[in-house]
PDB file of C-alpha atoms in Angstrom:
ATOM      1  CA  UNK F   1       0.000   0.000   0.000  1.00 47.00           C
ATOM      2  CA  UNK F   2       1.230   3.577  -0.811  1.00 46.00           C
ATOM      3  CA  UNK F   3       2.060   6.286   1.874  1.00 45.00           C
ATOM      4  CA  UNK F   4      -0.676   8.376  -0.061  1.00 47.00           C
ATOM      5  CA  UNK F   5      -3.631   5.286   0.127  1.00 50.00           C
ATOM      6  CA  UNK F   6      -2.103   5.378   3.818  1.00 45.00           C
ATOM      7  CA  UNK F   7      -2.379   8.625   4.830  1.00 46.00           C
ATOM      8  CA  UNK F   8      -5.870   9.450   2.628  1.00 53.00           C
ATOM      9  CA  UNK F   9      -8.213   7.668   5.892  1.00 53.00           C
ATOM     10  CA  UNK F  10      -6.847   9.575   8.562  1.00 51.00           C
ATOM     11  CA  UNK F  11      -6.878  12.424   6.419  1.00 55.00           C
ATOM     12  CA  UNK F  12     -10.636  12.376   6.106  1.00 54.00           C
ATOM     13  CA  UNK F  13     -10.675  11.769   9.769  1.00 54.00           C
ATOM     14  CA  UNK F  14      -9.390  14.740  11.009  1.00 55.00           C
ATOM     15  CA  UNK F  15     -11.495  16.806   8.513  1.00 56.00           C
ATOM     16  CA  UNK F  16     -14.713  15.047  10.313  1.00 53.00           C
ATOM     17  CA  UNK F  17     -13.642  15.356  13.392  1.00 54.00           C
ATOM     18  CA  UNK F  18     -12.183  19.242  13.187  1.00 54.00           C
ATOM     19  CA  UNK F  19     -15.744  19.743  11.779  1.00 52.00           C
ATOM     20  CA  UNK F  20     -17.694  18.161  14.991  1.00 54.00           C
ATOM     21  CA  UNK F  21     -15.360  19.433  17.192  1.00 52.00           C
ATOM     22  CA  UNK F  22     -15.803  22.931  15.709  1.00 51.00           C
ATOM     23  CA  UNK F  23     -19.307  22.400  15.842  1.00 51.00           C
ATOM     24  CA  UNK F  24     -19.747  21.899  18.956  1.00 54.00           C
ATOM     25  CA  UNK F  25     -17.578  25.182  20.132  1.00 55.00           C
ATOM     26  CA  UNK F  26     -14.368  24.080  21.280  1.00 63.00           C
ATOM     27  CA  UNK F  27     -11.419  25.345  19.785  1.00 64.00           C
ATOM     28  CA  UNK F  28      -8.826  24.280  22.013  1.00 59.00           C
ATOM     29  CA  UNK F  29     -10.240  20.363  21.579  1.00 59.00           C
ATOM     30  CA  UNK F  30     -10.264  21.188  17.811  1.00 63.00           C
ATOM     31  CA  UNK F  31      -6.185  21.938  18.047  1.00 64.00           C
ATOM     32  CA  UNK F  32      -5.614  19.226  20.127  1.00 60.00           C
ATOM     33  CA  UNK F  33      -7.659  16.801  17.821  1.00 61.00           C
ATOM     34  CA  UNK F  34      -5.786  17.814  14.965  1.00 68.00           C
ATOM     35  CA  UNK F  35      -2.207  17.850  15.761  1.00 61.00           C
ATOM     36  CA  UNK F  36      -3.261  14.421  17.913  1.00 64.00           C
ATOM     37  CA  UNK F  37      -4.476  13.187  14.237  1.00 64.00           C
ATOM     38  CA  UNK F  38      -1.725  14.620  12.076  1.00 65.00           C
ATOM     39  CA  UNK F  39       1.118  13.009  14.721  1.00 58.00           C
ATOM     40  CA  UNK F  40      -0.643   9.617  13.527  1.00 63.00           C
ATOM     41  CA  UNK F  41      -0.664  10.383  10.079  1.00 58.00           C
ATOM     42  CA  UNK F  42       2.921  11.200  10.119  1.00 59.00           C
ATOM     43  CA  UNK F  43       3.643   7.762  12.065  1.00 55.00           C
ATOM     44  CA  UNK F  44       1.692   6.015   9.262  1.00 57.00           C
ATOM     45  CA  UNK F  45       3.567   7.819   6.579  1.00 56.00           C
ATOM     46  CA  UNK F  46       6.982   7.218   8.010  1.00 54.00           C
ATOM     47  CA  UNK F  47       6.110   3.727   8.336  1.00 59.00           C
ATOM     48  CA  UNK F  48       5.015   3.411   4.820  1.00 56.00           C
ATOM     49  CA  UNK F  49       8.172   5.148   3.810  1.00 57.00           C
ATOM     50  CA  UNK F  50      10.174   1.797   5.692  1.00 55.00           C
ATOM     51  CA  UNK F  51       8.415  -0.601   4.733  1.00 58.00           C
ATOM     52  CA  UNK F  52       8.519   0.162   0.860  1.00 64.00           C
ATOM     53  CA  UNK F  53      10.057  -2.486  -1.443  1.00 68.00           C
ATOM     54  CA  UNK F  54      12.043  -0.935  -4.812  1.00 73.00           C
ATOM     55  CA  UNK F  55      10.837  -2.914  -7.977  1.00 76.00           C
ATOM     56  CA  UNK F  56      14.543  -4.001  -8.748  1.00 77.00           C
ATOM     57  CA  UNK F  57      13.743  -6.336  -5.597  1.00 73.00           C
ATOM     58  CA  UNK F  58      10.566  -7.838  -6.886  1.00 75.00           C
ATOM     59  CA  UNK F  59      12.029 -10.568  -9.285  1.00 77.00           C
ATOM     60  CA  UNK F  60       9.505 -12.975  -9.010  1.00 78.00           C
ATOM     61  CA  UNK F  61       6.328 -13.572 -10.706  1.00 83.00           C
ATOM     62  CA  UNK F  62       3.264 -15.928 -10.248  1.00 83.00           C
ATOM     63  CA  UNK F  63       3.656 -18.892 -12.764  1.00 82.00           C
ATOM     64  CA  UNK F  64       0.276 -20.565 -11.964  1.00 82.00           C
ATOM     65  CA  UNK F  65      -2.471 -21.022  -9.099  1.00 86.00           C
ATOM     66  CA  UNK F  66      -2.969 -24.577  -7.905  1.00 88.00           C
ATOM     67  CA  UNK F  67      -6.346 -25.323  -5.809  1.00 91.00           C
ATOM     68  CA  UNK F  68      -6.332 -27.577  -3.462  1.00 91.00           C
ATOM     69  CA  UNK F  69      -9.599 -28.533  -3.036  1.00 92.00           C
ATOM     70  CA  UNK F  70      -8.911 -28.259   1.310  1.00 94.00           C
ATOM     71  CA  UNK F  71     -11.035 -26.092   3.188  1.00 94.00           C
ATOM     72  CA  UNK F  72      -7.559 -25.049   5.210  1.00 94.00           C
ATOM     73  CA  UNK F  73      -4.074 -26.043   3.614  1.00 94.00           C
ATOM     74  CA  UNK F  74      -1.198 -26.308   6.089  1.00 94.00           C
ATOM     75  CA  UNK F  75       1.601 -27.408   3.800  1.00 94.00           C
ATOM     76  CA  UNK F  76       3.301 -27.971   0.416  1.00 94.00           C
ATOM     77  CA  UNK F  77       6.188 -29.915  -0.574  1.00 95.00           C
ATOM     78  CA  UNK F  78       7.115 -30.865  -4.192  1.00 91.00           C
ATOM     79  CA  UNK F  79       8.093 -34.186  -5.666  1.00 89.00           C
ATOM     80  CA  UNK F  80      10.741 -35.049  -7.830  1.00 87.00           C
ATOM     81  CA  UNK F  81       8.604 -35.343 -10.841  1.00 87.00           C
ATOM     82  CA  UNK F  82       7.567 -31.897 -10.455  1.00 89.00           C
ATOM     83  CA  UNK F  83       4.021 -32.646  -9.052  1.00 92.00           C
ATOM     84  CA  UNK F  84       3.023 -31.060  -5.459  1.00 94.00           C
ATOM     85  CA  UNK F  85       2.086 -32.591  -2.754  1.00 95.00           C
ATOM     86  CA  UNK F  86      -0.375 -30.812  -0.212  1.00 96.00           C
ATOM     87  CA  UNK F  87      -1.308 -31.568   3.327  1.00 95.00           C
ATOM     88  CA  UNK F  88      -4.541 -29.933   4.433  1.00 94.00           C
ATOM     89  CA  UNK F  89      -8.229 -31.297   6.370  1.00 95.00           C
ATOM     90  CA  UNK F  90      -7.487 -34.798   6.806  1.00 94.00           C
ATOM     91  CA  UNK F  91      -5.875 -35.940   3.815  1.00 94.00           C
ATOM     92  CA  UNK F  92      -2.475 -35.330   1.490  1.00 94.00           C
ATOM     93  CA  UNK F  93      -3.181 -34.686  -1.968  1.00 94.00           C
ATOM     94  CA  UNK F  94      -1.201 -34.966  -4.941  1.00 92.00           C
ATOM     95  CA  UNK F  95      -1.103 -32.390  -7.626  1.00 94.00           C
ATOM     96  CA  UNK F  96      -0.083 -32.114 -11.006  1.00 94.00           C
ATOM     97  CA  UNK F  97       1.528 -29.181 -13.186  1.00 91.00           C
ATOM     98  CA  UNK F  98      -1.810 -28.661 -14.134  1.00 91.00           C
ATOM     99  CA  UNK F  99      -3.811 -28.502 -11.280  1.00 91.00           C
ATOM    100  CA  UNK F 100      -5.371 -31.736 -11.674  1.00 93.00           C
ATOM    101  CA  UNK F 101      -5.842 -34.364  -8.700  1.00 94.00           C
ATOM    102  CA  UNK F 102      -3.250 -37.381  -8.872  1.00 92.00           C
ATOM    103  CA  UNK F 103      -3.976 -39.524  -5.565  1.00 91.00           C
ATOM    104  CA  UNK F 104      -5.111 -38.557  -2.300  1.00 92.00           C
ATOM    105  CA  UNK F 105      -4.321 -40.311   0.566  1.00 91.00           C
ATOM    106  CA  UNK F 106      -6.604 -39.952   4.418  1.00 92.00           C
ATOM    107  CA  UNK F 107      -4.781 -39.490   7.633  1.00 92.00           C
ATOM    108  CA  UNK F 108      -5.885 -39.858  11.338  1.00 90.00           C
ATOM    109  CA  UNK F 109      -5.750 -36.114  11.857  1.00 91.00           C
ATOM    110  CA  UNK F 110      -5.467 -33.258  10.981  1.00 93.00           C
ATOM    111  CA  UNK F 111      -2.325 -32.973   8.380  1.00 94.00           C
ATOM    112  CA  UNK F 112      -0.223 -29.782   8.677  1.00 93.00           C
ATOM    113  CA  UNK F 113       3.543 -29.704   7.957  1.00 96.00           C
ATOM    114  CA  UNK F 114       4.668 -32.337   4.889  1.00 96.00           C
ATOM    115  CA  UNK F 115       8.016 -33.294   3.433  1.00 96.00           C
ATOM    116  CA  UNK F 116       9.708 -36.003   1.088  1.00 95.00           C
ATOM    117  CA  UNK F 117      12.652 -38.147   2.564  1.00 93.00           C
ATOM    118  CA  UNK F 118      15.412 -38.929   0.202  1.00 91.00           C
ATOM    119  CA  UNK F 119      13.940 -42.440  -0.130  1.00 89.00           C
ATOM    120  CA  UNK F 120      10.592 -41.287  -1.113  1.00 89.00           C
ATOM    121  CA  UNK F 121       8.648 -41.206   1.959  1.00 91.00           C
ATOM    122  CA  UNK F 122       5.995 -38.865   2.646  1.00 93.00           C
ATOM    123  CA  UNK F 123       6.428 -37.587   6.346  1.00 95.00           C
ATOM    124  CA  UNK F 124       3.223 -36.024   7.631  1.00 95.00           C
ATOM    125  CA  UNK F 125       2.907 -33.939  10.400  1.00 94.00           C
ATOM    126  CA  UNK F 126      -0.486 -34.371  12.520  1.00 92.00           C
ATOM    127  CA  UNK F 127      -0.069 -31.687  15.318  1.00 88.00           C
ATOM    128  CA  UNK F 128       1.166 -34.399  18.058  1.00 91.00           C
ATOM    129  CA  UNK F 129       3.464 -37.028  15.688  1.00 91.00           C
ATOM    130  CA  UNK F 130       4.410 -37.547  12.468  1.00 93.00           C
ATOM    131  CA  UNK F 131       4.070 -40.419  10.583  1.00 91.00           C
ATOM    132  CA  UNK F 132       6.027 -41.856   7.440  1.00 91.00           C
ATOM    133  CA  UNK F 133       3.736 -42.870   4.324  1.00 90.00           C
ATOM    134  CA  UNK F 134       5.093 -45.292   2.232  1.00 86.00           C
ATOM    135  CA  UNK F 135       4.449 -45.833  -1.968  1.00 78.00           C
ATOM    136  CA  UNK F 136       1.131 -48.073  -0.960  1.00 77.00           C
ATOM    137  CA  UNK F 137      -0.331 -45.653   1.255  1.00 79.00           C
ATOM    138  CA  UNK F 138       0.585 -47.290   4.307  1.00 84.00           C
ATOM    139  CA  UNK F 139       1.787 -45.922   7.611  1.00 86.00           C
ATOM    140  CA  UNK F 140       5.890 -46.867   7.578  1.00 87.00           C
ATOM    141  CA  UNK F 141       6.633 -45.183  11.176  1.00 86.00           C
ATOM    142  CA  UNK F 142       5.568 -42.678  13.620  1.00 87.00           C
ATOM    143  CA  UNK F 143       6.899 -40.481  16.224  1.00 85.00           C
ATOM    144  CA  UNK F 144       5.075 -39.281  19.008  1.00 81.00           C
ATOM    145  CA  UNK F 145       7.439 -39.214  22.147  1.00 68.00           C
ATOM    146  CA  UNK F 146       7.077 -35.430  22.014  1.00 78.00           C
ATOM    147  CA  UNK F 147       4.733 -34.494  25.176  1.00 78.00           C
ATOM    148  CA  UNK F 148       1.543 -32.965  25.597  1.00 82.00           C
ATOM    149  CA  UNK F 149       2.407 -28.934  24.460  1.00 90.00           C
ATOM    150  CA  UNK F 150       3.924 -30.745  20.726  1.00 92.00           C
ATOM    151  CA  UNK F 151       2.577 -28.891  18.261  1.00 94.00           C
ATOM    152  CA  UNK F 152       4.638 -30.061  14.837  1.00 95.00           C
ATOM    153  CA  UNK F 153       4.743 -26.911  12.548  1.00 95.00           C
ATOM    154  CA  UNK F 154       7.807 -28.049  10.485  1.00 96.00           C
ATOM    155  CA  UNK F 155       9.550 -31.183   9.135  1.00 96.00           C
ATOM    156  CA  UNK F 156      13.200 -31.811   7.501  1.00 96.00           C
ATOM    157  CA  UNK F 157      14.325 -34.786   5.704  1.00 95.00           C
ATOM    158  CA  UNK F 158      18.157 -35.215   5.468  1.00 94.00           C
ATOM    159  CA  UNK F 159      19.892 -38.811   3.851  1.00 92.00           C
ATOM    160  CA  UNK F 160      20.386 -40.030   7.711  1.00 92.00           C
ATOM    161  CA  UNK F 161      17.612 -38.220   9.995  1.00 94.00           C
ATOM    162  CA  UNK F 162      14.714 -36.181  10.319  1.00 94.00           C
ATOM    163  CA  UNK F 163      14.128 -32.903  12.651  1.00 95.00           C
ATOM    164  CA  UNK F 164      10.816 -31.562  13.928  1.00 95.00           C
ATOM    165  CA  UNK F 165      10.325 -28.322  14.883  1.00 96.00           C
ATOM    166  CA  UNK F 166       8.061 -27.994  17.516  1.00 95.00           C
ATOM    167  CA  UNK F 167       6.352 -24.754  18.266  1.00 94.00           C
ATOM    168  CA  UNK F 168       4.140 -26.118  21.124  1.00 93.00           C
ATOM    169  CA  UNK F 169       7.782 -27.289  23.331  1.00 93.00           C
ATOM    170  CA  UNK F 170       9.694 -24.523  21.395  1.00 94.00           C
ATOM    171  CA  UNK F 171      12.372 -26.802  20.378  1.00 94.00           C
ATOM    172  CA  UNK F 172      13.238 -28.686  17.140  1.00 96.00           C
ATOM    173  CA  UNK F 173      13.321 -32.797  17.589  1.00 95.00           C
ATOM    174  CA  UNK F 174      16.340 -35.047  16.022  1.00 94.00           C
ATOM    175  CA  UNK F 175      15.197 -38.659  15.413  1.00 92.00           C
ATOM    176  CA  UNK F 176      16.864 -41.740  12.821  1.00 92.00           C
ATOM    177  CA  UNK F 177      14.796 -42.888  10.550  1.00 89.00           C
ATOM    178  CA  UNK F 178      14.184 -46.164  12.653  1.00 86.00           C
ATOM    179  CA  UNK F 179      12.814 -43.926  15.154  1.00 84.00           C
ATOM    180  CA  UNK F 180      15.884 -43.314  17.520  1.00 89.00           C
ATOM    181  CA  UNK F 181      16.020 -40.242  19.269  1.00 90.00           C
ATOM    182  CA  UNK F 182      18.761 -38.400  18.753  1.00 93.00           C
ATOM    183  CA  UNK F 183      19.011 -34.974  20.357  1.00 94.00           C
ATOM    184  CA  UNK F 184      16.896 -31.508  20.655  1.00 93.00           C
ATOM    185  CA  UNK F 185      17.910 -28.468  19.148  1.00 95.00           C
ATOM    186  CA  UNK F 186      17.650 -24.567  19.950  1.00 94.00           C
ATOM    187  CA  UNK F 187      16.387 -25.168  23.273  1.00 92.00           C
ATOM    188  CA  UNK F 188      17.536 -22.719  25.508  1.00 93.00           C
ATOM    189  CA  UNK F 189      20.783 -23.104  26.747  1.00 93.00           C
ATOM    190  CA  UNK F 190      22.599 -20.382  28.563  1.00 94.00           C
ATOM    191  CA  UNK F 191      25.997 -21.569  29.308  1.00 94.00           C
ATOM    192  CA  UNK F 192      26.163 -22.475  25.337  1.00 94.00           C
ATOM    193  CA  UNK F 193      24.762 -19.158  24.679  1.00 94.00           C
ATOM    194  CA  UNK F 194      21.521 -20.363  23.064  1.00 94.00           C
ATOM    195  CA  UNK F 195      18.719 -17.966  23.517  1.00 93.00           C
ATOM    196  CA  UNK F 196      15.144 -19.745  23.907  1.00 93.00           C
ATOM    197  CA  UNK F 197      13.017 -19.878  21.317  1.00 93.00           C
ATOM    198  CA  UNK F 198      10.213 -17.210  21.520  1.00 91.00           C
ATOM    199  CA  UNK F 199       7.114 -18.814  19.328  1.00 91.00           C
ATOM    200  CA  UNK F 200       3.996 -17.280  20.132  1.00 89.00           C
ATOM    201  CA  UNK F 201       2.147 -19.140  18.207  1.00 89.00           C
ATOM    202  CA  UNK F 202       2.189 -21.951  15.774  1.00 90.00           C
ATOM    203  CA  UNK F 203       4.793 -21.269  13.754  1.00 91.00           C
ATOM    204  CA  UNK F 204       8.716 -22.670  14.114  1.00 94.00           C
ATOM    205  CA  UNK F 205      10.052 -23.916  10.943  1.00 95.00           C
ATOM    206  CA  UNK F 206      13.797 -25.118   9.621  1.00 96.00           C
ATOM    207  CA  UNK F 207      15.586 -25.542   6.951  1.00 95.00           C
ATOM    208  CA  UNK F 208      19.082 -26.181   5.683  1.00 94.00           C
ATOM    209  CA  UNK F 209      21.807 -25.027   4.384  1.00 92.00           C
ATOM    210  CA  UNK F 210      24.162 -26.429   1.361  1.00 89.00           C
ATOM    211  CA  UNK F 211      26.920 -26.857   4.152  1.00 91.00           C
ATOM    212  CA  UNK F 212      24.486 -28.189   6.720  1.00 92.00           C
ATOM    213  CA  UNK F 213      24.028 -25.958   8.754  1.00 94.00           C
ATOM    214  CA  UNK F 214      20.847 -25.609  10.515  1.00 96.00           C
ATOM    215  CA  UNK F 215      18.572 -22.765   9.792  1.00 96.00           C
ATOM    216  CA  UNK F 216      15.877 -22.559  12.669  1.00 96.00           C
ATOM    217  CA  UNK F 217      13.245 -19.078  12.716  1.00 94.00           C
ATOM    218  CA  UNK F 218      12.706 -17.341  16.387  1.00 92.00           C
ATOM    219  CA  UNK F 219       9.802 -15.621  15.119  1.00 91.00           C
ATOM    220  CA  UNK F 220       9.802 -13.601  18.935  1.00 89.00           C
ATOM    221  CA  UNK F 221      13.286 -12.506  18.689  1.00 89.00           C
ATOM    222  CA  UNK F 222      12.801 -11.335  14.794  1.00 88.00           C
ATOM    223  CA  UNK F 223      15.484 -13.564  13.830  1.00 90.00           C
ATOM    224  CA  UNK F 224      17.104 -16.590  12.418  1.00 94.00           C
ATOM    225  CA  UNK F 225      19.612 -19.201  14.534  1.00 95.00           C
ATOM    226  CA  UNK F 226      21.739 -21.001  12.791  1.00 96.00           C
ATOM    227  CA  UNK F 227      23.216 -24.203  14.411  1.00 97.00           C
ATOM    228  CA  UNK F 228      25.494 -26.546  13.910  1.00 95.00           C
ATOM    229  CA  UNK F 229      24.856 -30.555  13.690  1.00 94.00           C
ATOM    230  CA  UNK F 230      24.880 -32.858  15.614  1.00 93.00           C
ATOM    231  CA  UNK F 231      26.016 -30.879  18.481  1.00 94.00           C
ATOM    232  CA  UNK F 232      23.345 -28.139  18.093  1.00 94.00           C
ATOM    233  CA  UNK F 233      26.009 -25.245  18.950  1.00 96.00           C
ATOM    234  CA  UNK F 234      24.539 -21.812  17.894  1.00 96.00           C
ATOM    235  CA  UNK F 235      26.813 -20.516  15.393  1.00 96.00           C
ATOM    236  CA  UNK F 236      25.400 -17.338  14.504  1.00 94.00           C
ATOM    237  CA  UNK F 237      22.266 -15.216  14.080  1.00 92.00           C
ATOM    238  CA  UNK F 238      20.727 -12.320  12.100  1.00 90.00           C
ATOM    239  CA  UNK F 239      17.707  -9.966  12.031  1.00 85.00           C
ATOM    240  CA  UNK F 240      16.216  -7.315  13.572  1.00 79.00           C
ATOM    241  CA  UNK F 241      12.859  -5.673  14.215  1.00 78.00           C
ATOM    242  CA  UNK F 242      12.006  -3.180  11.590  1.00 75.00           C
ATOM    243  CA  UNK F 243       9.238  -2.687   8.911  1.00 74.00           C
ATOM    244  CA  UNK F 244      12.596  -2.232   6.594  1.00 74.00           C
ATOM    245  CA  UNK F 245      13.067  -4.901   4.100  1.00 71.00           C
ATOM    246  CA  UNK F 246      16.371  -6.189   5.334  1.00 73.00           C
ATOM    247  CA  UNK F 247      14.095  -6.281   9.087  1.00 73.00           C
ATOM    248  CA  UNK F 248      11.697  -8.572  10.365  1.00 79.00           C
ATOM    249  CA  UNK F 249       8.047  -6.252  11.386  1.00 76.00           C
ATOM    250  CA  UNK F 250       5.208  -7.043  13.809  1.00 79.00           C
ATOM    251  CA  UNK F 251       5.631  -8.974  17.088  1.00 80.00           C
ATOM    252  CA  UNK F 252       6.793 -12.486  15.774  1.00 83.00           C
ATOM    253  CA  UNK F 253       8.125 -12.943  12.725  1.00 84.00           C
ATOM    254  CA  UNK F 254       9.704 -14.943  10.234  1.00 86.00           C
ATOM    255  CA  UNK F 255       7.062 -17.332  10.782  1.00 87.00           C
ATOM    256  CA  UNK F 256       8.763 -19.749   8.004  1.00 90.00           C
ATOM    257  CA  UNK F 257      11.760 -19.814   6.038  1.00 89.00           C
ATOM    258  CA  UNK F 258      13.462 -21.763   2.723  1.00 87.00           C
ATOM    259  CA  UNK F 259      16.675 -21.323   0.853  1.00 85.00           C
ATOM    260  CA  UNK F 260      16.860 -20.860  -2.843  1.00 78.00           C
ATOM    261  CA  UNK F 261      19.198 -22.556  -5.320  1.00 66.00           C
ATOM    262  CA  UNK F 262      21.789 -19.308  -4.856  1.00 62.00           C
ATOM    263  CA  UNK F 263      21.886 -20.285  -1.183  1.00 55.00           C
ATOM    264  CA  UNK F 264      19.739 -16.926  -0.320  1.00 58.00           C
ATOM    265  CA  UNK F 265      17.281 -17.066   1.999  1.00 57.00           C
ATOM    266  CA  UNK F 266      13.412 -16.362   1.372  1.00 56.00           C
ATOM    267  CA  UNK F 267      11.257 -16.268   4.382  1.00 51.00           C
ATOM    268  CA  UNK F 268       7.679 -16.186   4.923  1.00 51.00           C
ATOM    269  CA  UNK F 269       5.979 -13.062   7.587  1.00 53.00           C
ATOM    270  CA  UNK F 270       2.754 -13.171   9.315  1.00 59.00           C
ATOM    271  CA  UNK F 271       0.719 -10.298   8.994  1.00 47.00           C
ATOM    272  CA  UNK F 272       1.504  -6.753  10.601  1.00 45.00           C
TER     273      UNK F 272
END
């Protein structure tokens, strides 16, 4: 939105109000009204001015639109084939190029967060667990050891493990593909120098780097942790809290995160 489609509202609003003010005889409330009014439209304007993106920065461009068919869709991976696989209601569904329906496959709750392990398995989350669906639709494996609080918002495949973020516990979950748990990462950890991770709501995702290196959002603390593996050790951070492009705005954001073939990160924010 422009500074000018931001500022018009208020604009209008301190003309009516000036008006009833003035109306009703009180010129020192009409002053006050209007610089109270003009202060916010400044604010607004300033923050407009922040938060504006140049075009050389908008380099990407809507190919197609899928529909799902879900009444809510929670997540999205993509095959090797090029088809798309979406989690959403009770069910995973698999979608062509084209938008058309491929297979769907029903799970015992309701699916959020999927992925696709290296030897094709479709790992589901379902709020509390995740399970592993194999090429005949069957359930493979599950984990669940998690606690009451788990809420599974994210899920990453690797050749010898998978990690779960989970929002609910605020940490992210290391198990073998057998089921073997391994470790926890980004839990607080003072004496390591690992801040905890501030998730206000249901969103904690991860992803990875070329070098392996752990990419993990702390949506609270506007910023991203990286961390090394297996230890966990936080190697560095970035972000800040701004309305800025190169800053992360409202109370809790990223809320998700991937990295791009050049190894640059795009990340996903919640609403301000």
């Amino acid at each position: 939105m422009t500074r000018a489609a931001l500022s018009r509202p208020l604009g209008w609003l301190a003309a009516l109000l000036a008006l009833s003010v003035l109306a009703a005889g009180c010129p020192r409330r009409q002053q006050i009204a209007q610089q109270t009014i003009s202060a916010r439209v400044s604010d607004i304007d300033a923050q407009a001015a922040s938060s504006y993106v140049s075009a050389e920065l908008l380099t990407w461009t809507e190919m197609a639109r899928l529909e799902s068919g879900f009444t809510e869709a929670r997540g999205i991976a993509c095959t090797a084939d090029g088809n798309v696989l979406v989690a959403g209601d009770r069910a995973i569904r698999a979608l062509a190029p084209d938008g058309m329906v491929l297979w769907e496959i029903a799970v015992n709750g309701e699916a959020g967060p999927v992925a696709i392990a290296p030897d094709g398995l479709i790992l589901v989350g379902l709020r509390d667990r995740v399970i592993a669906i194999g090429p005949e639709a069957t359930v493979r494996q599950t984990w669940a050891p998690f606690g009451e609080r788990t809420w599974v918002t994210s899920i990453l495949p690797t050749a010898s493990e998978v990690l779960i973020a989970d929002a609910g516990n605020r940490t992210v979950w290391r198990f073998a593909y057998d089921g073997t748990f391994l470790s926890e990462i980004a839990r607080r950890d003072d004496a390591r120098g690992i801040p905890a991770l501030s998730v206000p709501s249901a969103h904690l995702d991860v992803a990875m780097a070329l070098d392996g290196t752990l990419l993990v959002v702390n949506p609270g603390l506007r910023s991203v942790q990286y961390h090394s593996l297996p230890d966990g050790a936080l190697l560095r951070s970035w972000g800040r809290s701004s309305n800025a492009v190169e800053g992360f705005g409202g109370c809790c954001n990223p809320t998700d995160i991937c990295l791009l073939y050049t190894s640059d990160a795009a990340d996903e924010e919640d609403s301000v």
